[in-house]
Structure formats: structure tokens, C-alpha cells
Amino acid sequence: MELMHYLTLSAILFSIGFFGILTRRNAIAILMSLELMFNAVNINLVAFNRFINPGEYVGQIFAIFVVVVAAAEATVGLAIIILIYRNWRSIDADRVNLLKW
Amino acid sequence: MENLELLVPELFLFVWALLVLMIDLFSSKRSAEVPAYFSMAGLVITGFLMVIFQHGGGALWNGIFVADHFAFFFKIIFLGAAFFAVGSSFGVVGRMSHHRGEYFSLLLLSTVGMMFLASAKELITLYIGLELTTIPLFVLAAYIKTSRSSAEAGLKYMIIGAASSAVLLYGLSIIYGLTGTTSIYQVTINLSIHWLAYGDVGPAFTVAMMMIIAGLVFKLAIVPFHMWAPDVYEGAPIPITAFLSVASKAAGVVAFARIFMGMFIAFSSNIMAPRDWGSIVALLAAITMVVGNITAIRQTNIKRLLAYSSIAQAGYIMVGVVAANTLGIASISFYLFAYLFANMGAFAIVAIFADRTGSEQISDYAGFAKSSPVLAAAFSVFLLSLAGIPPLAGFLAKYYVFAAAIQAGYTWLVILAVLTTVIALYYYANVIRLMYLTPDTNPHHIIPSFPAGMVVILTVAGVIVFGILPQSILELALNAATSFAF
């Protein structure tokens, strides 16, 4: 396994996540796509740490912070989705379109 | 053992935010007033603590957390914005049946995040600061639980905010991979060494830079990454909209300045023309000013008008960022300072008006000057300052930003900026015309509550005083600019 393999995996995951955000209608699926993007970053960080400077832990520490932040974001995200469900009886992001120009 | 005195203001505000929660829990009086006044006191005390502990400057943990003049200046802006936001929140929070303390607590926690962000000179800290800033704001945007539009604003802000920070993070991870470090100072050195050795930093660097620009520009609501902003600004509670449009924007500018002025400055000028981030940002600034101002013309909702106006204002700020010299940093610092007073003031009036009439339509401001002459005059002052009319603070702010851009050789951008200012004057003046020259169909004699009135008085005073006597703030802004090595 070389660095390039990890980076390719990460780039593919990131792209899938980004594609998911743009195309998914279900708010939960959008949240899952977001998690994919954050995890792609984590793979990047840990792989760089392992192959570029294995003596230090900066990349791994960064990854831990990203995990924590992603968890916080998912928590708030789920709370907001519950709020959306209570107001609309649906979590279809396309139906949530009160505000527009 | 490091000397943690430098962190006292941040830690104090953090503890104070938790205290606000407790006070709301145990206070017998079920109203917004107790936690709100308590929060305002905490923000003022934090300001004094900053003067005591951070004015002299210093750094912690090998420069991960620095207290330079730049951080100091922007922390004042954040604290000011939070103070004014709390001051104009009495009405909206007073109407809520519960969760009043949490509202103020989250506002203070978001401010703490911004303060960390302003002091961060290391990518992990910078990222955490940015997230600490935005996550409480997701909740605050969705705070009116019974309102569909507020919930929608929260959802949109959350998705866009998280997606943009993921893009930003991906860029940061590539930077880490290229340089093996997350210290902004060390990244600059490693990149320079690489560049000197090979004459190029490679395509991966370009990708990383693009992703960082895209991620940050989303947060700043720069066209074409602005679609979320008007929706979120319209749906969120008015004081939160004000806070988003001033403090959150200033936080984005700080992150931008830290990364681009601190890290990539060596790669900005003609040395590396293909990797010149300046021309990309100049292009974004140009589109933003044109689209923001033109779209603002046809708005009928005052919050949406101010949302597009703040998109356009972000374009003017970007003109100063593009300049990327000492005057550029000083000018954007001063710009945000002037913008703080004008925009927080304008939103305070909108909040007072909406609290009383329940309306956010521009047409309902017809004849406002007859029924509430003082408020209408104050609103006019704010709008004229946003438009950049002398002798108000907004005029000097625009003047220095344009001067910095001309000094940096972006004359075409300044010409465009001046032209769009004329468009801006049209829609600001339109509101003023409506207030003064149309008959009063539906008179509202509005007397604001004490805290809201205080916010209006302070912001009017700021706009006028710093327009006529800008010397002290200009010196502070120029000092702030010395934090960057050009």
C-alpha cells in the first residue's frame, strides 16, 4: 500500500460525499454525505501522517479533532432535522423551500 | 508550564456563557432580561480583560495562540457585534416561552469561538475556532421553533456550513501533506524552501489553495457561493441575522487573512503568476459587488435587502483583501469596524420595527419618519453609512479600501467598485425616500425598549464619531496590519 492508494480512496470518498449533498433529497442522506466528506479528510490526514512524517502525530491529532467536530455537527444537524420534521412532517429537502428570491 | 494569563479573556467569556445558563435556570423571574443583561455585562468585562491581558501581545504554545494587534482589533469587533446583538434580542427572546438562557449562552459561545479564531496561527486551532463559531450559529438560526422559515434557515445554514468546512478541511489536509506541519509560519517556510529548490510548488498546492478559497468564500457569502445567505438571513431571528452578517463575516475575513496573508503571501505577487490567488479573489470581489448590489434592488423584504447589501459589502471587503499590503489589512479592519456600527444599527431598527408591527416588508416603512422621526433618522444614518456617504464612517472605510487597492494596482476593480456604490445608493436611498416622502398609511409611533434604544444610540454615535474623528481607530487598524510581515 502506498500513499497514493490512500489519497485516491480519500478523493473518491470526498467526491461521493459531495455528489450526495448535491443530489440527495432526504435530509438524513445529506447528513450522511457530509460525514463521508469529513471521513475522506481523515483518511487524508492519517495517511499523510503515516507516510510524510511518521515520527510526529500532528496529522492524527488533527483527525481526532475532525472526528469530534463532525460528531458535534451531526448532533446539531439531527436536531435541526427533527425540527424540520415537526414543522413539515417530512424531511425532504426539496419541500423545505419557503424562502426564495 | 506556559503562562496562561493570555487566555484569560477567552476562558472568562466561556465560563460566563455557562453561568448565563445557570442563572436562567435558577432565576425566579421568567424573562429575557436577567440572562440578557448578564450576557452584556460579561461581554463588557471581557473587553476590559482583553485590554489588561492581551493588549501587550504575546504567544502561547510555540505561537499556536497569538495575541497580536490584528487579533485584538478583531476581537473588539466580535465583542461589539455580540453586545449589540444581545441588546436587540430582548424583543425576540421575550416572546419565546422557554430556552431563553440558552439563546444568550450560545451567542457568547460563538463569540468565544471567534476570539480563538482571531488568535489562531495554526491550522488545527484555526479550524476548531471556525467550527466553534459556526455550530452555535446553526442552532441560533433555527431558534424560533414554531417558525417554518427559521427551521429552514437552520437546515440550509447547517448543510452549507458543514459542506464548506469539509471542503476547507480537504484543502488544509493537502497543505499538511505538502509541508508536514500545521503551523502557519512553518508552512510558509517549508513551501518557500520547496519553491526555491524546484521553482514550483506543484499542482497539489493549487488544488489545496482553490479548496481553501472555496471553503472560506462560502462562509463569507461571496458570489457565486452566496445562495444560502439571503435565505438564512431572512429566516433567522433578526439579531442573529445581524450577528451573522457582521461577526460571522468578520470571522471569515480573519481566517482568510490568517491563511492568505500569513501563509501564501510569498506566492502572491508576480513571482508565481499562474498561482496568483490575488486575481482569483479580485474576480470574485468584482462579481460579488455587481450581483449583490443589482439583486438588492428588487427586494421587498427589508432583511433580504440588508442580506444582499451585506453580500455586496463583503465584495468591498474583498477589494481590500486583494490589495494584500499593509494598507489593505488596515483598510479591511477599519471597514469592518465601520460596518459593525452601521449594520448592527440598521438591524436593530429592523428588529424594533418588527417587534412592534410584526412586519419585515419594505413597503410598511412608508411614512415611518412622520410617526417615529428619531428612529427613521437613525435608520437613514445607518443606510447612508452603508452606502458610503461622507462624513459617516462608511465613507472613510470605502475610501481606504479603494486607496489600498489602487496602491496594489487594481485600478479596474476600484472603478467597478465605485460604479456599484452608485447602484447601492439607489436602493438605500429608496428606503429613505419611502420613510420621508410617502404618506403614512399605517402610523406606528414606536418607542423602543431601553436596551434596543441604547443599541441604536451607541451605533449612531459610532457611525458619526468614527466618521468625523477616525484617527484613533485608524491607528489601531494600522497597528493591526503590522501583525503581518509584508
XYZ file of C-alpha atoms in Angstrom:
587
model
C 0.000 0.000 0.000
C 1.386 3.331 -0.959
C 0.341 6.843 -0.074
C -1.287 7.216 -3.471
C -3.775 4.438 -2.737
C -4.987 6.173 0.380
C -5.202 9.531 -1.333
C -7.177 8.037 -4.205
C -9.603 6.393 -1.794
C -9.969 9.673 0.044
C -10.573 11.637 -3.165
C -13.213 9.122 -4.288
C -14.980 9.248 -0.904
C -14.898 13.036 -0.919
C -16.390 13.165 -4.392
C -19.140 10.684 -3.483
C -19.971 12.797 -0.441
C -20.057 16.000 -2.449
C -22.186 14.379 -5.124
C -24.536 13.131 -2.408
C -25.016 16.624 -0.974
C -25.897 17.991 -4.375
C -28.283 15.231 -5.435
C -29.863 13.722 -2.328
C -33.278 14.933 -1.225
C -33.543 13.207 2.112
C -32.002 15.407 4.800
C -30.558 12.373 6.629
C -28.850 11.234 3.436
C -27.359 14.722 3.044
C -26.035 14.465 6.592
C -24.501 11.074 5.782
C -22.864 12.539 2.684
C -21.368 15.253 4.873
C -19.906 12.578 7.128
C -18.357 10.921 4.078
C -16.602 14.179 3.212
C -15.249 14.567 6.742
C -14.035 10.988 6.778
C -12.306 11.471 3.429
C -10.367 14.287 5.074
C -9.499 11.994 7.988
C -8.087 9.329 5.675
C -6.008 12.040 4.025
C -4.677 13.331 7.319
C -3.821 9.952 8.798
C -2.212 8.722 5.554
C -0.095 11.871 5.273
C 0.936 11.468 8.888
C 1.950 7.849 8.290
C 3.898 8.431 5.071
C 5.200 12.010 5.252
C 6.335 12.356 8.864
C 5.763 9.156 10.824
C 7.723 10.481 13.787
C 5.080 13.046 14.700
C 1.389 12.861 15.468
C 0.097 16.163 14.122
C -1.999 14.545 11.396
C -3.539 12.026 13.755
C -4.363 14.720 16.294
C -5.928 16.782 13.530
C -8.006 13.734 12.531
C -9.237 13.276 16.109
C -10.328 16.904 16.203
C -12.123 16.471 12.893
C -13.957 13.406 14.279
C -15.071 15.402 17.313
C -16.246 18.347 15.242
C -18.047 16.064 12.790
C -19.847 14.419 15.706
C -20.908 17.809 17.084
C -22.067 18.875 13.658
C -24.056 15.647 13.193
C -25.730 16.170 16.564
C -26.822 19.690 15.726
C -27.751 18.549 12.232
C -30.021 15.775 13.519
C -31.651 18.175 15.974
C -32.403 20.590 13.154
C -33.754 17.751 11.009
C -36.125 16.767 13.832
C -37.250 20.398 13.962
C -37.818 20.312 10.202
C -39.841 17.123 10.577
C -42.020 18.668 13.267
C -42.745 21.681 11.093
C -43.225 19.956 7.748
C -43.987 16.321 8.632
C -41.318 15.492 6.066
C -37.536 15.645 5.751
C -37.485 16.005 2.004
C -35.092 18.887 1.413
C -36.901 19.831 -1.780
C -40.102 20.529 0.090
C -38.328 22.846 2.510
C -38.431 25.837 0.212
C -40.335 28.618 1.882
C -37.530 31.094 1.438
C -36.554 32.087 -2.023
C -35.991 35.192 -4.016
C 4.399 25.464 32.236
C 3.089 28.094 29.908
C 1.752 31.313 31.233
C -1.983 31.004 30.635
C -2.726 34.618 31.555
C -3.027 35.381 27.876
C -6.087 33.155 27.648
C -7.964 34.855 30.488
C -10.465 36.803 28.328
C -11.468 33.721 26.292
C -11.706 31.471 29.347
C -13.664 34.133 31.213
C -16.216 34.515 28.446
C -16.531 30.727 28.176
C -17.219 30.350 31.897
C -19.564 33.334 31.748
C -21.559 31.675 28.952
C -22.084 28.657 31.224
C -23.036 30.989 34.081
C -25.686 32.583 31.880
C -27.229 29.119 31.506
C -27.190 28.575 35.261
C -28.633 31.999 36.029
C -31.500 31.413 33.659
C -32.107 28.062 35.312
C -32.279 29.454 38.828
C -33.729 32.927 38.322
C -37.294 33.133 39.533
C -38.181 35.839 37.029
C -39.100 34.121 33.774
C -37.996 36.773 31.340
C -35.284 37.520 28.851
C -33.930 40.403 30.877
C -31.854 38.638 33.510
C -29.708 36.469 31.193
C -29.529 39.257 28.602
C -28.183 41.933 30.942
C -25.882 39.341 32.441
C -24.521 38.496 28.971
C -23.980 42.153 28.137
C -22.074 42.638 31.382
C -19.934 39.612 30.556
C -19.061 40.984 27.122
C -18.045 44.346 28.590
C -15.911 42.678 31.266
C -14.263 40.513 28.595
C -13.376 43.693 26.735
C -11.670 45.099 29.819
C -9.881 41.792 30.442
C -8.565 41.911 26.891
C -7.118 45.354 27.443
C -5.430 44.092 30.607
C -4.140 40.712 29.435
C -3.815 40.832 25.664
C -3.002 44.410 24.790
C 0.715 43.863 25.328
C 0.710 40.949 22.909
C 2.267 37.543 23.359
C 2.089 33.967 22.207
C 1.311 30.585 23.720
C 2.463 27.060 22.807
C 5.053 27.966 20.168
C 2.813 30.513 18.540
C -0.312 28.361 18.202
C -2.281 31.025 20.036
C -1.075 34.567 19.472
C -2.366 37.829 20.857
C -1.188 40.319 18.250
C -2.726 43.667 17.323
C -4.683 42.118 14.484
C -6.354 39.611 16.819
C -7.001 42.379 19.355
C -8.703 44.615 16.824
C -10.964 41.886 15.520
C -11.850 40.627 18.990
C -13.139 44.123 19.755
C -15.343 43.863 16.649
C -16.640 40.421 17.699
C -17.402 41.583 21.234
C -19.096 44.710 19.916
C -21.237 42.725 17.496
C -22.248 40.268 20.239
C -23.060 43.179 22.583
C -25.314 44.863 20.034
C -26.903 41.532 19.061
C -27.773 40.780 22.694
C -29.057 44.335 23.106
C -31.507 43.992 20.233
C -32.587 40.468 21.254
C -34.862 41.469 24.136
C -37.965 41.571 21.988
C -37.488 38.339 20.088
C -36.333 36.331 23.110
C -39.028 37.853 25.298
C -41.679 36.315 23.055
C -40.221 32.821 23.485
C -41.847 30.662 26.095
C -38.658 28.905 27.149
C -34.962 28.304 26.363
C -34.114 31.960 26.882
C -30.802 31.444 28.665
C -29.555 29.042 26.001
C -30.013 31.700 23.348
C -27.611 34.108 25.030
C -25.299 31.333 26.111
C -24.911 30.099 22.520
C -24.323 33.645 21.323
C -21.491 34.042 23.832
C -20.025 30.625 22.965
C -19.975 31.570 19.308
C -18.127 34.750 20.269
C -15.567 32.681 22.190
C -15.012 30.631 19.029
C -14.411 33.795 17.049
C -11.912 35.028 19.614
C -9.967 31.777 19.342
C -10.136 32.007 15.580
C -8.704 35.525 15.626
C -5.747 34.355 17.692
C -5.094 31.105 15.827
C -1.822 30.854 13.963
C -2.037 27.152 13.437
C -4.378 25.261 11.147
C -5.996 22.908 13.697
C -6.711 25.793 16.077
C -7.984 27.895 13.199
C -10.328 25.143 12.087
C -11.628 24.477 15.606
C -12.164 28.204 16.110
C -14.150 28.352 12.888
C -16.334 25.409 13.929
C -16.864 26.770 17.441
C -18.083 29.917 15.723
C -20.499 28.297 13.308
C -22.016 25.346 15.213
C -23.791 27.563 17.823
C -24.951 29.753 14.943
C -26.654 26.761 13.258
C -28.723 26.349 16.404
C -29.401 30.081 16.725
C -30.547 30.375 13.109
C -33.163 27.677 13.784
C -34.052 29.105 17.183
C -37.680 30.078 16.645
C -39.019 26.553 16.895
C -42.539 27.291 15.749
C -41.432 29.168 12.658
C -41.024 27.170 9.474
C -38.743 29.724 7.893
C -36.437 29.719 10.917
C -36.166 25.918 10.782
C -35.463 26.102 7.086
C -32.785 28.737 7.666
C -31.158 26.436 10.224
C -31.188 23.451 7.865
C -29.750 25.418 4.973
C -27.094 27.057 7.097
C -26.114 23.738 8.671
C -25.744 21.884 5.370
C -23.884 24.694 3.635
C -21.733 25.440 6.670
C -20.712 21.827 7.174
C -20.107 21.209 3.467
C -17.961 24.324 3.138
C -15.907 23.420 6.180
C -15.389 19.915 4.728
C -14.073 21.482 1.515
C -11.875 23.830 3.527
C -10.596 20.896 5.588
C -9.714 18.894 2.496
C -7.604 21.818 1.325
C -5.959 22.099 4.744
C -5.204 18.363 4.757
C -3.400 18.713 1.419
C -1.416 21.645 2.808
C -0.479 19.436 5.738
C 0.537 16.663 3.358
C 2.710 19.008 1.307
C 4.511 20.564 4.227
C 4.245 18.066 7.097
C 3.234 20.776 9.556
C 0.168 22.745 10.610
C 1.889 25.836 11.962
C 1.127 28.659 9.543
C 4.596 30.083 9.996
C 6.259 26.735 9.344
C 4.051 26.043 6.325
C 5.267 29.289 4.738
C 8.886 28.352 5.337
C 8.509 24.806 4.011
C 6.653 25.963 0.925
C 9.276 28.621 0.255
C 12.085 26.088 0.572
C 10.294 23.769 -1.793
C 9.722 26.585 -4.218
C 13.342 27.709 -4.124
C 14.512 24.141 -4.709
C 12.189 23.196 -7.558
C 10.924 26.531 -8.858
C 7.353 25.328 -8.397
C 5.115 24.056 -5.634
C 3.198 21.662 -7.819
C -0.433 21.221 -8.826
C -1.465 19.789 -5.453
C -0.800 23.205 -3.957
C -3.096 24.851 -6.489
C -5.847 22.345 -5.673
C -5.425 22.973 -1.953
C -5.500 26.731 -2.439
C -8.651 26.549 -4.562
C -10.402 24.390 -1.982
C -9.429 26.726 0.847
C -10.658 29.734 -1.133
C -13.934 27.948 -1.940
C -14.466 26.884 1.678
C -13.826 30.322 3.135
C -15.684 32.192 0.455
C -18.790 30.109 1.238
C -18.615 31.339 4.817
C -18.208 34.918 3.633
C -21.131 34.552 1.194
C -19.167 35.742 -1.815
C -20.879 35.317 -5.218
C -21.148 32.602 -6.662
C -21.138 30.919 -3.254
C -23.793 33.182 -1.758
C -27.111 31.429 -2.490
C -27.587 30.327 1.099
C -27.090 33.760 2.658
C -30.343 35.594 1.788
C -32.450 32.565 2.783
C -30.663 32.096 6.090
C -30.666 35.841 6.811
C -34.389 36.054 6.135
C -35.344 33.028 8.194
C -33.152 33.523 11.254
C -34.203 35.734 14.200
C -33.275 39.353 13.364
C -30.500 39.836 15.984
C -28.936 36.576 14.809
C -29.083 37.775 11.220
C -27.262 40.913 12.324
C -24.674 38.866 14.186
C -24.217 36.568 11.185
C -23.820 39.441 8.775
C -21.226 41.250 10.885
C -19.374 38.946 13.270
C -19.509 35.753 11.231
C -18.361 37.694 8.190
C -15.541 39.298 10.151
C -14.550 35.816 11.352
C -14.350 34.641 7.745
C -12.199 37.647 6.882
C -9.895 36.851 9.798
C -9.470 33.244 8.650
C -8.861 34.465 5.117
C -6.266 36.969 6.264
C -4.508 34.489 8.542
C -4.230 31.865 5.822
C -3.608 34.000 2.766
C -1.672 36.944 4.165
C 0.170 34.769 6.647
C 0.785 31.633 4.666
C 0.638 32.240 0.954
C 1.917 35.794 0.844
C 5.225 34.623 -0.624
C 3.331 33.196 -3.562
C 1.017 36.048 -4.262
C 2.800 38.577 -6.418
C 4.356 38.225 -9.832
C 6.814 35.555 -8.751
C 4.223 32.908 -9.383
C 1.745 34.336 -11.818
C -0.166 31.085 -12.503
C -0.747 30.520 -8.802
C -1.746 34.093 -8.172
C -4.658 33.892 -5.723
C -4.980 37.671 -5.902
C -6.524 37.689 -9.366
C -8.985 34.916 -8.411
C -10.117 36.869 -5.373
C -10.266 40.084 -7.425
C -12.576 38.370 -9.876
C -14.788 37.057 -7.048
C -14.893 40.537 -5.498
C -15.951 42.060 -8.805
C -18.777 39.543 -9.379
C -19.898 39.886 -5.762
C -20.204 43.663 -5.881
C -22.144 43.609 -9.139
C -24.508 40.713 -8.341
C -25.032 41.675 -4.681
C -25.950 45.267 -5.475
C -28.096 44.558 -8.523
C -30.069 41.788 -6.805
C -30.647 44.013 -3.787
C -32.628 46.488 -5.904
C -35.631 44.236 -6.409
C -36.029 43.008 -2.831
C -39.257 43.688 -0.972
C -38.266 42.249 2.415
C -36.004 44.521 4.471
C -33.982 41.603 5.881
C -33.386 40.279 2.386
C -32.396 43.756 1.218
C -29.862 44.001 4.014
C -28.733 40.441 3.234
C -27.904 41.321 -0.355
C -26.400 44.580 0.815
C -24.133 42.619 3.153
C -23.144 40.315 0.281
C -22.160 43.426 -1.653
C -20.308 44.762 1.402
C -18.340 41.508 1.538
C -17.329 42.258 -2.043
C -15.901 45.627 -0.960
C -14.057 43.910 1.881
C -12.564 41.503 -0.652
C -11.265 44.509 -2.616
C -9.188 45.331 0.456
C -8.132 41.692 0.865
C -6.927 41.621 -2.740
C -4.665 44.571 -2.048
C -2.733 42.312 0.360
C -0.500 45.049 1.716
C -0.283 46.935 4.991
C -2.857 49.486 3.883
C -5.074 46.639 2.661
C -5.210 44.935 6.067
C -5.649 48.264 7.833
C -8.443 49.235 5.463
C -10.426 45.996 5.852
C -10.017 46.242 9.621
C -11.387 49.776 9.578
C -14.073 48.781 7.082
C -15.370 46.012 9.332
C -15.279 48.369 12.297
C -17.423 50.934 10.475
C -19.623 48.162 9.077
C -20.147 46.816 12.607
C -21.845 50.020 13.756
C -23.836 50.690 10.590
C -25.116 47.166 10.046
C -25.825 46.291 13.691
C -27.646 49.611 13.976
C -29.705 49.023 10.842
C -30.704 45.558 12.027
C -31.515 46.932 15.489
C -34.033 49.298 13.884
C -35.443 46.450 11.780
C -35.788 44.403 14.977
C -37.534 47.249 16.830
C -39.883 47.747 13.901
C -40.646 44.035 13.574
C -41.138 43.636 17.332
C -43.837 46.276 17.248
C -45.518 45.736 13.887
C -44.600 42.136 13.072
C -43.689 43.242 9.557
C -40.460 42.948 7.613
C -41.803 44.412 4.367
C -40.043 47.483 2.996
C -43.390 48.964 1.915
C -44.505 49.083 5.553
C -41.780 51.628 6.260
C -43.787 54.212 4.314
C -44.181 57.375 6.351
C -42.059 55.980 9.155
C -40.392 59.393 9.536
C -43.673 61.058 10.466
C -44.654 58.637 13.181
C -41.176 57.863 14.596
C -38.857 60.659 13.446
C -35.902 59.701 15.660
C -35.794 56.063 14.621
C -36.241 56.992 10.967
C -33.380 59.484 11.187
C -31.155 56.857 12.809
C -32.091 54.305 10.146
C -31.200 56.855 7.460
C -27.829 57.442 9.079
C -27.074 53.703 9.031
C -28.169 53.266 5.427
C -26.182 56.304 4.298
C -23.117 54.980 6.114
C -23.550 51.604 4.390
C -23.811 53.451 1.090
C -20.615 55.365 1.882
C -21.800 58.956 2.164
C -19.461 61.438 3.906
C -18.995 62.356 6.726
C -20.129 58.967 8.072
C -17.752 56.140 8.955
C -18.760 54.067 5.931
C -17.360 56.701 3.589
C -13.863 56.643 5.077
C -13.972 52.846 5.176
C -14.677 52.651 1.453
C -12.133 55.361 0.757
C -9.294 53.472 2.458
C -10.233 50.135 0.876
C -10.206 51.729 -2.577
C -6.952 53.539 -1.833
C -5.320 50.262 -0.808
C -6.492 48.510 -3.972
C -5.205 51.343 -6.170
C -1.876 51.197 -4.380
C -1.741 47.479 -5.192
C -2.500 48.175 -8.851
C -6.118 47.007 -9.081
C -7.465 50.194 -10.637
C -10.104 48.395 -12.748
C -11.518 46.795 -9.617
C -11.801 50.153 -7.867
C -13.562 51.729 -10.843
C -16.067 48.871 -10.803
C -16.453 49.205 -7.033
C -17.245 52.922 -7.291
C -19.787 52.261 -10.028
C -21.554 49.611 -7.937
C -21.597 52.009 -4.978
C -23.873 54.211 -7.069
C -26.282 51.272 -7.528
C -26.127 50.661 -3.787
C -27.003 54.283 -3.096
C -30.136 53.807 -5.199
C -31.662 51.058 -3.098
C -30.570 52.535 0.236
C -31.979 55.906 -0.779
C -35.163 54.183 -1.874
C -35.853 53.086 1.697
C -35.102 56.601 2.957
C -37.411 58.091 0.310
C -40.145 55.706 1.410
C -39.739 56.750 5.031
C -39.723 60.502 4.390
C -41.651 61.252 1.240
C -44.565 58.856 1.159
C -47.747 59.423 3.154
C -48.198 57.493 6.342
C -50.826 54.871 5.620
C -50.441 52.913 8.806
C -48.850 55.035 11.534
C -46.629 53.297 14.067
C -45.397 55.516 16.814
C -42.660 53.269 18.119
C -40.789 53.844 21.344
C -38.022 51.252 21.607
C -37.305 49.375 24.811
C -34.372 50.644 26.852
C -31.718 48.141 25.634
C -32.758 48.444 21.992
C -32.721 52.228 22.270
C -29.270 52.074 23.823
C -28.008 49.940 20.921
C -29.380 52.487 18.441
C -27.816 55.423 20.309
C -24.426 53.702 20.583
C -24.361 52.656 16.936
C -25.456 56.080 15.671
C -22.750 57.635 17.826
C -20.218 55.150 16.427
C -21.121 55.811 12.825
C -20.926 59.592 13.247
C -17.979 59.883 15.659
C -15.733 57.447 13.800
C -16.665 59.153 10.557
C -15.561 62.562 11.790
C -12.748 61.558 14.149
C -11.380 58.280 12.746
C -7.815 58.942 13.935
C -7.701 56.611 16.937
C -9.329 53.682 15.132
C -7.164 54.191 12.057
C -4.074 54.000 14.220
C -5.343 50.775 15.784
C -6.097 49.393 12.323
C -2.643 50.294 11.019
C -1.171 48.679 14.129
C -3.211 45.572 13.389
C -1.719 45.435 9.920
C 1.802 45.302 11.342
C 0.951 41.801 12.634
C 1.597 40.564 9.114
C 5.007 40.555 7.527
C 4.837 42.100 4.076
